[in-house]
Short mmCIF file of C-alpha atoms and ligand atoms in Angstrom, two decimals:
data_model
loop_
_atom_site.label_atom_id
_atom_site.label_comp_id
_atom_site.label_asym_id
_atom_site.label_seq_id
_atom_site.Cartn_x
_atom_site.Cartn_y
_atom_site.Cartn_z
CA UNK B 1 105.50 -65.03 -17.96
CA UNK B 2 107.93 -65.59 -15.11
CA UNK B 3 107.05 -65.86 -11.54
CA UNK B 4 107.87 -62.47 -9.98
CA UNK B 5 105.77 -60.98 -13.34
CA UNK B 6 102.98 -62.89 -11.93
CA UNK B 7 103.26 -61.77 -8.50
CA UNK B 8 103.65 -58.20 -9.54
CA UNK B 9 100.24 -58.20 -11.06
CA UNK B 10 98.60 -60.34 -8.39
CA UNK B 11 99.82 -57.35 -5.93
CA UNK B 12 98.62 -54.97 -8.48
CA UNK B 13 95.45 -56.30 -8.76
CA UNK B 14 95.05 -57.00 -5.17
CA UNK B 15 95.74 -53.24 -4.81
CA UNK B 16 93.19 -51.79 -7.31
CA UNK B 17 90.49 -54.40 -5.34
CA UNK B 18 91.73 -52.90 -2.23
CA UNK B 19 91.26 -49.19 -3.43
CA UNK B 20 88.25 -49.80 -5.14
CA UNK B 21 86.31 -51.25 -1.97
CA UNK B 22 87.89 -48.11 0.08
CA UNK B 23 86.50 -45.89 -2.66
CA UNK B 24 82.74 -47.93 -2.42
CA UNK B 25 82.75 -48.00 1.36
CA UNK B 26 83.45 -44.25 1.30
CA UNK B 27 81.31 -43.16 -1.32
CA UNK B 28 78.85 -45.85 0.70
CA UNK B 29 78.98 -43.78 4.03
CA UNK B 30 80.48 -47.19 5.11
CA UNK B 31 82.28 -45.46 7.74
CA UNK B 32 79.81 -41.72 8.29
CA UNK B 33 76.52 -42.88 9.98
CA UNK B 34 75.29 -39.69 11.46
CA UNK B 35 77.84 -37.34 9.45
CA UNK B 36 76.89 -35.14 6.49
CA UNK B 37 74.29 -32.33 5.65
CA UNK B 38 71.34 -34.73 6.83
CA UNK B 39 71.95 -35.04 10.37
CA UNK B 40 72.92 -31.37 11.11
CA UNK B 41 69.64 -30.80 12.13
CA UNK B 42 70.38 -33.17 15.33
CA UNK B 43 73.24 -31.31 16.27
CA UNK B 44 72.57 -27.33 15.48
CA UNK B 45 68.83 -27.92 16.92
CA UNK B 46 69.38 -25.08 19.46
CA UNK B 47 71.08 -22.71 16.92
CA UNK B 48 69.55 -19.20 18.09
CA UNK B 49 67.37 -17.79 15.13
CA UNK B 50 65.94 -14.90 17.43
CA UNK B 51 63.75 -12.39 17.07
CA UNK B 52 61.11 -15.50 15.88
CA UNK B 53 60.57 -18.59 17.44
CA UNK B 54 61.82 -20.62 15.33
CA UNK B 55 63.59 -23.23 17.88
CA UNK B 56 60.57 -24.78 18.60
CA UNK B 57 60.28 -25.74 14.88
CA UNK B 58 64.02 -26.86 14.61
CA UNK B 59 62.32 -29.66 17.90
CA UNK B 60 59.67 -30.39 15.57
CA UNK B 61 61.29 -31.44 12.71
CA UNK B 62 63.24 -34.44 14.85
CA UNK B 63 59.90 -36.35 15.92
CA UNK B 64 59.48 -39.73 14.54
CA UNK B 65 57.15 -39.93 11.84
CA UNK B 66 55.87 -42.71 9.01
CA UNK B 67 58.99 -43.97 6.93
CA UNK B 68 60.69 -41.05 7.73
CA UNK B 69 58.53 -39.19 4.95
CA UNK B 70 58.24 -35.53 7.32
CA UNK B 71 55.44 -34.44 5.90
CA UNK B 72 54.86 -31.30 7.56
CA UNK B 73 55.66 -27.56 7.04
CA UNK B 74 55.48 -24.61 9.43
CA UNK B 75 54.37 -21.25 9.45
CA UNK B 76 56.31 -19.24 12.15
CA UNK B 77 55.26 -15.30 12.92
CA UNK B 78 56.51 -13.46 16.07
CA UNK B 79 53.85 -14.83 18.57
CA UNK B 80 52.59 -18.25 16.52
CA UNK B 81 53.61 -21.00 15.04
CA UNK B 82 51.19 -23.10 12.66
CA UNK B 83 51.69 -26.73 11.63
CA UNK B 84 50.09 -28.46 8.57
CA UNK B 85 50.23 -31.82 6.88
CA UNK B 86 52.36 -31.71 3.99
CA UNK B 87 49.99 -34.52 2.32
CA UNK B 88 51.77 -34.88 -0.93
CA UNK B 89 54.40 -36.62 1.53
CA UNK B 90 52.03 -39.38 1.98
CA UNK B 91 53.42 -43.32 2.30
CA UNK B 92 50.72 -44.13 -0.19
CA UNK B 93 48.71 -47.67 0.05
CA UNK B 94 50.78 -48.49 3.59
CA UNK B 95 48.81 -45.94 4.97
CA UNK B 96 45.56 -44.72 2.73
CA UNK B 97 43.60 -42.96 5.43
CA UNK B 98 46.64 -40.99 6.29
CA UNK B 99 46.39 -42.23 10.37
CA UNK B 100 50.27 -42.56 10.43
CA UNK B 101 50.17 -39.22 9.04
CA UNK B 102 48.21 -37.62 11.11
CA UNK B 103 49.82 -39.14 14.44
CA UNK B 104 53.37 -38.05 12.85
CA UNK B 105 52.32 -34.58 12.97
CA UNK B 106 51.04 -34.84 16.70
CA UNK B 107 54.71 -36.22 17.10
CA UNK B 108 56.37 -32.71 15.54
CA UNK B 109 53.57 -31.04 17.73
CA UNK B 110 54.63 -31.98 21.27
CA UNK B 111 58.21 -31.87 20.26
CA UNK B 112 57.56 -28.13 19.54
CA UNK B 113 55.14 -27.79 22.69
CA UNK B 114 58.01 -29.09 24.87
CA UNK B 115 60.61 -26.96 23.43
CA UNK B 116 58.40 -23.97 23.39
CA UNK B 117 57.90 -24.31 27.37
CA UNK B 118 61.55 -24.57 27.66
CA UNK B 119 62.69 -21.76 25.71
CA UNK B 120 59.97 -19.90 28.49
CA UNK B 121 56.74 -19.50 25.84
CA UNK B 122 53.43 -20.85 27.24
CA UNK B 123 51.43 -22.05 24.38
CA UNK B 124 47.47 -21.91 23.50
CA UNK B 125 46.54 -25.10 21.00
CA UNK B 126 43.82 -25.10 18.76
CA UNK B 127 43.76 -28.28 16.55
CA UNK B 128 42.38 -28.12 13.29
CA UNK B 129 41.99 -24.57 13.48
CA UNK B 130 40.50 -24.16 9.81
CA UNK B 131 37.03 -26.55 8.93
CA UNK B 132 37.71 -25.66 5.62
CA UNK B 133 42.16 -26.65 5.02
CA UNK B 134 42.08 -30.59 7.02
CA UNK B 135 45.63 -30.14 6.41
CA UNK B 136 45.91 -27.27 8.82
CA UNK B 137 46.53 -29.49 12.13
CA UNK B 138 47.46 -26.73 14.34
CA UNK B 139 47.71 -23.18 15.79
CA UNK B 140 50.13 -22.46 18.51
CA UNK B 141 49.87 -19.35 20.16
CA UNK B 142 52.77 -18.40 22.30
CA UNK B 143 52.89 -15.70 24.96
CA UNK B 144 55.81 -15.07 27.33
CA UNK B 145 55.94 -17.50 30.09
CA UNK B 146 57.87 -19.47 32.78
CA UNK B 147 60.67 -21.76 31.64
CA UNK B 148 60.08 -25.56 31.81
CA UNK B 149 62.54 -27.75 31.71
CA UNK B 150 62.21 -31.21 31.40
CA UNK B 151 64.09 -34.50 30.49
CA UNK B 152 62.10 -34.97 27.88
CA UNK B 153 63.31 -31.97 26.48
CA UNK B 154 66.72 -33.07 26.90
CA UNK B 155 65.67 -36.75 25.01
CA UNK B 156 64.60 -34.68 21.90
CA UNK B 157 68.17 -34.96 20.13
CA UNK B 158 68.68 -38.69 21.78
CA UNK B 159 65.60 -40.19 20.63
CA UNK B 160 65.83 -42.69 17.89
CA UNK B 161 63.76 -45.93 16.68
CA UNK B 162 65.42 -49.03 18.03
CA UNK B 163 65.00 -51.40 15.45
CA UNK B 164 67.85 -53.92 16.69
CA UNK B 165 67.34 -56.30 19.12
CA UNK B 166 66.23 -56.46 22.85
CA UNK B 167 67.55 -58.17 26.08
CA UNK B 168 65.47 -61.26 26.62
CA UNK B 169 66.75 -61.41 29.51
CA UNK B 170 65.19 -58.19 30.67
CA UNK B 171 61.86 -57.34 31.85
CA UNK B 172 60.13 -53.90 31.66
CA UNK B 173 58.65 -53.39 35.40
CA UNK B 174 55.30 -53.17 35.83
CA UNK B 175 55.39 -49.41 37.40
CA UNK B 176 56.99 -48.56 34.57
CA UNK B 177 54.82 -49.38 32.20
CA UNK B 178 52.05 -47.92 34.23
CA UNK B 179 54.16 -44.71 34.19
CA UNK B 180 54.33 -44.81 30.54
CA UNK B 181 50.50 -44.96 30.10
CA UNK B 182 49.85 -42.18 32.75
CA UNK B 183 51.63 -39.99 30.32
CA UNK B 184 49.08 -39.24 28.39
CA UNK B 185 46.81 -38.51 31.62
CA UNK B 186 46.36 -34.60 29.67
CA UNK B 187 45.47 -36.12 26.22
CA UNK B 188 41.86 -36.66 26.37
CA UNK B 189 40.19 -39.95 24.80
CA UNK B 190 43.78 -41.40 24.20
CA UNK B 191 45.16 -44.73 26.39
CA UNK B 192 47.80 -47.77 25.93
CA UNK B 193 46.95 -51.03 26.67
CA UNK B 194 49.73 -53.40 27.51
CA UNK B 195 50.43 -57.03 26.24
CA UNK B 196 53.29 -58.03 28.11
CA UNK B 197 52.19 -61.70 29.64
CA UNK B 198 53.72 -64.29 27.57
CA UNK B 199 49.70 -65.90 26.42
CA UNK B 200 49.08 -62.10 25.00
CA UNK B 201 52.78 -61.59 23.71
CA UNK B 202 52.97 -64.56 21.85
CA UNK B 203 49.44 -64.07 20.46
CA UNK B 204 50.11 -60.20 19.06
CA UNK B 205 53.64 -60.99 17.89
CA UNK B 206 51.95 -64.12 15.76
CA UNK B 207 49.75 -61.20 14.44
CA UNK B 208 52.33 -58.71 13.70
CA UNK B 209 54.40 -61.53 11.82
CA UNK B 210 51.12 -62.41 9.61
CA UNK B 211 50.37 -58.77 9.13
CA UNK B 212 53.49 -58.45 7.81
CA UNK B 213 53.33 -61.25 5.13
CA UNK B 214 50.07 -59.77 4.01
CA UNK B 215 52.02 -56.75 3.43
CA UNK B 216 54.84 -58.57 1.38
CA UNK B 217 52.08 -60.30 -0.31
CA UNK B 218 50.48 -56.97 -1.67
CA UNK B 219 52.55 -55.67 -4.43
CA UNK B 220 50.92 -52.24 -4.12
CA UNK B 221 52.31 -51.90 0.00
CA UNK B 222 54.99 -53.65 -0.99
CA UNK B 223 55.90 -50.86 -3.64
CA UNK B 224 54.67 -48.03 -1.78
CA UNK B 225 56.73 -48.83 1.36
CA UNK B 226 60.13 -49.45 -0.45
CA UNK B 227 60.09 -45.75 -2.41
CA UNK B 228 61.32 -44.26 1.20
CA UNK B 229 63.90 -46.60 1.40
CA UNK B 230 67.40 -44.53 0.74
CA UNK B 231 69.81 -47.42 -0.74
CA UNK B 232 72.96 -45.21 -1.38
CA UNK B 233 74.73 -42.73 0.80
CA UNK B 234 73.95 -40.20 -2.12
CA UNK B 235 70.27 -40.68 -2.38
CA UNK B 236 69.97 -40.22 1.59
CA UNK B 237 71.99 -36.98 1.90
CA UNK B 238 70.26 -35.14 -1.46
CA UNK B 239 66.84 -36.04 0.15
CA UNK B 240 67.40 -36.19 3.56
CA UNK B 241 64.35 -38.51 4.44
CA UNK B 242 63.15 -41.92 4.26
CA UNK B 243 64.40 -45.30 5.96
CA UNK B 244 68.12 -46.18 5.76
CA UNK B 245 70.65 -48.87 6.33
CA UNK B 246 71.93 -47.37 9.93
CA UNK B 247 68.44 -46.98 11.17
CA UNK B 248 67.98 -51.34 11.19
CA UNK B 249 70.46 -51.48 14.14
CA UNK B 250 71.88 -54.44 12.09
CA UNK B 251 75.26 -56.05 13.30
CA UNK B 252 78.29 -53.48 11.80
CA UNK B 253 79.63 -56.09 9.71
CA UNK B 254 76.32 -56.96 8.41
CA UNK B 255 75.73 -53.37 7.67
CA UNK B 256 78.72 -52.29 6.35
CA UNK B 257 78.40 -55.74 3.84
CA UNK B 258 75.05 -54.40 3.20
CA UNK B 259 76.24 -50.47 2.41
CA UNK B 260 78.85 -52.10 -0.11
CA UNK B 261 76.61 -54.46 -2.08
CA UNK B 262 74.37 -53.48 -4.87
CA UNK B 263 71.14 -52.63 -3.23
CA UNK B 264 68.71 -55.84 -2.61
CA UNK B 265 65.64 -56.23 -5.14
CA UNK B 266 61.99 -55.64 -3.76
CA UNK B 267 61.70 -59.46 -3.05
CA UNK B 268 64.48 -59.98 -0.95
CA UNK B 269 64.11 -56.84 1.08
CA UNK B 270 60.58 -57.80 1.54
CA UNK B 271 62.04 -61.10 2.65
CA UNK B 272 64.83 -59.29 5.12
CA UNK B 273 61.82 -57.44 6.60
CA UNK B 274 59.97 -60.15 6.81
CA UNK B 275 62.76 -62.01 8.80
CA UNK B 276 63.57 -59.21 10.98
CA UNK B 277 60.24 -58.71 12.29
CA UNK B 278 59.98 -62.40 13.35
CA UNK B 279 63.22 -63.34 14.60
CA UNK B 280 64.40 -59.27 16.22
CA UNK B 281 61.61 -57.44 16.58
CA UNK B 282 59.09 -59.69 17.64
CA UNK B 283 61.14 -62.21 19.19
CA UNK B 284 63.19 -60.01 21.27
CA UNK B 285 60.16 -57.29 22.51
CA UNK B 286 59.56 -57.48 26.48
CA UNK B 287 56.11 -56.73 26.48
CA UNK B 288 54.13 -55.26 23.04
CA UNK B 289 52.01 -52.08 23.73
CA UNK B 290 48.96 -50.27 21.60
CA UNK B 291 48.33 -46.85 21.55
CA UNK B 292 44.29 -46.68 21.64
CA UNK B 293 42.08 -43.31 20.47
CA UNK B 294 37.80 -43.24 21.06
CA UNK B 295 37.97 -42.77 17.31
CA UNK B 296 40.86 -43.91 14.81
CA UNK B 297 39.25 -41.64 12.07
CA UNK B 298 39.40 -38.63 13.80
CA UNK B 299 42.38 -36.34 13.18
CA UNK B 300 42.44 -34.40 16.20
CA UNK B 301 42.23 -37.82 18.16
CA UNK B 302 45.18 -38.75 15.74
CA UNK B 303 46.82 -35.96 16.14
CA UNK B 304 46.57 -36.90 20.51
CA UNK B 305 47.71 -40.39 19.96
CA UNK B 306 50.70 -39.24 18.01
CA UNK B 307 51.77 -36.19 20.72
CA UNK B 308 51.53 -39.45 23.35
CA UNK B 309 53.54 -41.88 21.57
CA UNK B 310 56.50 -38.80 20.56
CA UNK B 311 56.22 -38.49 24.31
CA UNK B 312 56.29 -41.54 25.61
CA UNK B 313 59.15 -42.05 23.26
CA UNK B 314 61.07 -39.14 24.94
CA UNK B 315 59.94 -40.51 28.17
CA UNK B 316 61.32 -44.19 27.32
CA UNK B 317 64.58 -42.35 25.70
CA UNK B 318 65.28 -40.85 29.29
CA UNK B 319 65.21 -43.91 31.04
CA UNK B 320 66.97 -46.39 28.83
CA UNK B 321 64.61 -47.81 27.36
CA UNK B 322 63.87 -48.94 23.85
CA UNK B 323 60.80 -48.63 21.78
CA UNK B 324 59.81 -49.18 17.86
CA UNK B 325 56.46 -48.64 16.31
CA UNK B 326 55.14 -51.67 14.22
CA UNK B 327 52.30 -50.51 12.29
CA UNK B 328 52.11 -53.63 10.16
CA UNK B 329 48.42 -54.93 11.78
CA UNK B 330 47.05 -50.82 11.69
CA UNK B 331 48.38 -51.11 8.22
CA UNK B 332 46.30 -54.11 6.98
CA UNK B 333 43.53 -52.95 8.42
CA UNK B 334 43.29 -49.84 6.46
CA UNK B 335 43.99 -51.55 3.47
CA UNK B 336 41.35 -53.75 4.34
CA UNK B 337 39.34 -51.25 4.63
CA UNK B 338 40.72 -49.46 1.31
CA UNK B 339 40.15 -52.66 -1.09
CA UNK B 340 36.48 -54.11 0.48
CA UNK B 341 38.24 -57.29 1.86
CA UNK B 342 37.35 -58.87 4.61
CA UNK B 343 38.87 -57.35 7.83
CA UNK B 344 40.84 -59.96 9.23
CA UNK B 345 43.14 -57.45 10.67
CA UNK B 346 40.80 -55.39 11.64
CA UNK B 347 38.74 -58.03 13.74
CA UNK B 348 41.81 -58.93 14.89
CA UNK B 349 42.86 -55.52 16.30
CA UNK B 350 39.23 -55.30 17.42
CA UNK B 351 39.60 -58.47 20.00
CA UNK B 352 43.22 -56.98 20.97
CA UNK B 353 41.36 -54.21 22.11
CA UNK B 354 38.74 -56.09 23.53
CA UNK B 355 36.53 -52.76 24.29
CA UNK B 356 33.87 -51.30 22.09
CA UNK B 357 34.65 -47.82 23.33
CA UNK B 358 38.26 -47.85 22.38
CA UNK B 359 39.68 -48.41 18.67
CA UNK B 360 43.27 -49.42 17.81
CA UNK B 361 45.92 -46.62 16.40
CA UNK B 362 49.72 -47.91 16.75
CA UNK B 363 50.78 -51.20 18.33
CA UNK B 364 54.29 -51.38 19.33
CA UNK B 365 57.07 -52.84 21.28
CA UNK B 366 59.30 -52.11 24.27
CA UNK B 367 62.57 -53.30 25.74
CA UNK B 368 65.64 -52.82 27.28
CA UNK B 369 68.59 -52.15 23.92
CA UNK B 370 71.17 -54.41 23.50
CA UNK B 371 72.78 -51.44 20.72
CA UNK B 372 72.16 -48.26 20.41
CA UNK B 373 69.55 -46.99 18.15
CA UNK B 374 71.36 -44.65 15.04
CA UNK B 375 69.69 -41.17 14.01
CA UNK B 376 67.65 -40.62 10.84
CA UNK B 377 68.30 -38.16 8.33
CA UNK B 378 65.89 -34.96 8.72
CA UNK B 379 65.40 -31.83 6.10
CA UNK B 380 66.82 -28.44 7.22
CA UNK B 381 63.95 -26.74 9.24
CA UNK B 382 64.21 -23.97 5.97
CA UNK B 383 62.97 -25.88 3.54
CA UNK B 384 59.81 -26.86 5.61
CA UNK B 385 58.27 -23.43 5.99
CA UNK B 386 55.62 -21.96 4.55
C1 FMN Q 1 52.86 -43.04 13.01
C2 FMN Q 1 54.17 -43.76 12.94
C3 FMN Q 1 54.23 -45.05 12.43
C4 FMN Q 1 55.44 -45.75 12.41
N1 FMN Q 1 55.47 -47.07 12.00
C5 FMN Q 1 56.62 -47.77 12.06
C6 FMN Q 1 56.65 -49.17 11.80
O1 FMN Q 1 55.64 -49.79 11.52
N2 FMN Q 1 57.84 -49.82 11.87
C7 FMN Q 1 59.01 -49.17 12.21
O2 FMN Q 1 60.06 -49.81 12.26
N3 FMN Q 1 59.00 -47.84 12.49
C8 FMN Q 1 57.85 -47.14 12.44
N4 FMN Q 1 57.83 -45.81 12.77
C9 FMN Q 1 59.07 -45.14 13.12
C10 FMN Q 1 59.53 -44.25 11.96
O3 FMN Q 1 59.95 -45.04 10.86
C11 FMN Q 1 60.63 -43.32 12.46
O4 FMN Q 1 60.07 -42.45 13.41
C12 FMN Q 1 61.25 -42.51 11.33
O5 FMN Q 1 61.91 -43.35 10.42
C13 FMN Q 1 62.24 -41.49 11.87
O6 FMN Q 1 63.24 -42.13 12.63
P1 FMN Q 1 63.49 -41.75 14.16
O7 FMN Q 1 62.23 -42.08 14.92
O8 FMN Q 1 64.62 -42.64 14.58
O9 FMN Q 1 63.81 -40.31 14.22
C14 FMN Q 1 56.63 -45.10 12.84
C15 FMN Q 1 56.55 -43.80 13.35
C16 FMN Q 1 55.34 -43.13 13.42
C17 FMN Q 1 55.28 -41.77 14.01
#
């Protein structure tokens, strides 16, 4: 073969590479975080669907919630809206007493409470309005009233999980925090207690790291968490749920490498978890925080801590601030709790809490961003009504 023969195939070849990594970064979203049928919900959220009130609902449905799972549905009439747990949407053995659950649909609940006071309804709640259907969580009855508006209203389509890292550098005040806590001033037997000197930082982010091996190390959690992970571009707009690539906040060449690639097997995701809740999410948090209920087992207190955190989330949104849930000690305790082992989890949480009368529900952390936090997919607000 002579030499410019050669070279013509090299540049041939070099070509069909070069179109064939286009094609796999586009079919790959590579380029289309946030585009696509699964995010229209975060931009047509204020679409007018008069004569019912169904904008409330289109709020709801952009709460934060377990692994992205959404498992609610609505009923919507002229003057009420009612919310139930859609419990076949459950995360399985990462959360068996369906606590994240619960608090997820106390998260669609005060989104729809603060859109309803904006779009001038005032609202009656009754929590678990039915004895005899657990899954019913709510009845919202809504009478003409005054319009409320509010920045928290205004965080509802800017509010996204930060799971990238924080400034180190950065502090959260301590007025702030206390601001954060008096949210939930209306939300009766809820509070957050704060661990943000370095002794009781140190000490929960040591826990959250172990809590997370123990999760890695259970093939069951392990399984159960990974089915609402959305690999492919495809998968994530046909279901339009679940935990995606854009969501980690990862570095964009690290992301995009990661989009391209075939997806990672159960062992080295766990592992890439694993990682990134020791050396981002722990590492980086300026203070750690737990959201604490009287009673942990009771749904409407649930239901509370989850309408505080969706606010406080709003709340933190508004101000530039950056906050991520990590479950992974609440987790192992209910698993714990689920297989008859011995609770170290749960002691643990116990001497975090350090008060008889209060019982752990979410831990988390806070921070100033160092990148901004990407949306999650979300069904349309049709296909979750009753
Ligand atoms: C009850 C509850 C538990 C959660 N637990 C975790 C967690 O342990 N780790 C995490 O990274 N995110 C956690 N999240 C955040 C969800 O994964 C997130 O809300 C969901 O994927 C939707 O994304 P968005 O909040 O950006 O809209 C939790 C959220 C809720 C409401």
């Amino acid at each position: 073969m002579n030499r410019r023969r050669v070279l013509k195939i090299a540049g041939a070849t070099v070509v069909l590479a070069g179109s064939a990594l286009a094609w796999r970064a586009f079919d790959q979203g590579v380029f289309s975080a946030g585009s696509g049928a699964a995010y229209e919900p975060w931009k047509n959220w204020q679409a007018d669907e008069s004569p019912r009130p169904l904008r409330p609902v289109r709020a709801a449905i952009l709460a934060a919630n377990p692994h992205n799972s959404q498992p609610w549905r609505f009923r919507v009439t002229d003057n009420a809206i009612d919310v139930f747990a859609d419990t076949g949407r459950n995360i399985g053995a990462i959360d068996p007493f369906l606590r994240e659950m619960t608090m997820g649909i106390g998260c669609a609940l005060e989104n729809l409470l603060i859109a309803a006071a904006t779009e001038g309804y005032s609202a009656e709640i009754r929590l678990l309005p039915d004895p005899g259907n657990p899954a019913h969580a709510a009845h919202v009855l809504l009478a003409p009233g005054t319009r409320i508006s509010s920045p928290l209203y205004d965080a509802i389509p800017k509010r996204h999980t930060n799971r990238g890292p924080y400034d180190t550098g950065r502090s959260v005040p301590a007025d702030l925090l206390e601001g954060l806590a008096a949210l939930g001033a209306d939300l009766p037997g809820t509070r957050v207690i704060w661990f943000n000197a370095p002794e009781a930082r140190a000490k929960t982010g040591e826990l959250i790291v172990a809590a997370t091996e123990a999760i890695v190390a259970d093939r069951q959690q392990s399984v159960d968490s990974a089915r609402w992970f959305r690999a492919s571009w495809q998968q994530l707009q046909t279901f339009r749920d679940g935990i995606t690539l854009d969501a980690q906040s990862l570095p964009p060449f690290v992301n995009a490498a990661a989009k391209m690639l075939p997806p990672l097997s159960q062992e080295s995701a766990d592992h890439a978890w694993l990682q990134a809740t020791r050396e981002r999410h722990v590492a980086t948090a300026a203070a750690f925080g737990l959201i604490v209920v009287q009673d942990a087992r009771d749904n409407a207190m649930r239901i509370r801590g989850g309408r505080l955190w969706q606010r406080m989330h709003l709340w933190t949104t508004s101000k530039g601030l950056a906050v991520q849930p990590l479950n992974q000690m609440s987790e192992r305790a209910d698993r714990e709790l689920q297989l008859g082992i011995a609770p170290r989890f749960g002691t643990a949480l116990k001497e975090l809490v350090a008060d008889a009368g209060w019982q752990a529900l979410m831990p988390f952390r806070i921070g100033y961003p160092t990148v901004e936090a990407k949306p999650s997919p979300r069904r349309d607000f049709k296909s979750v009504m009753i």
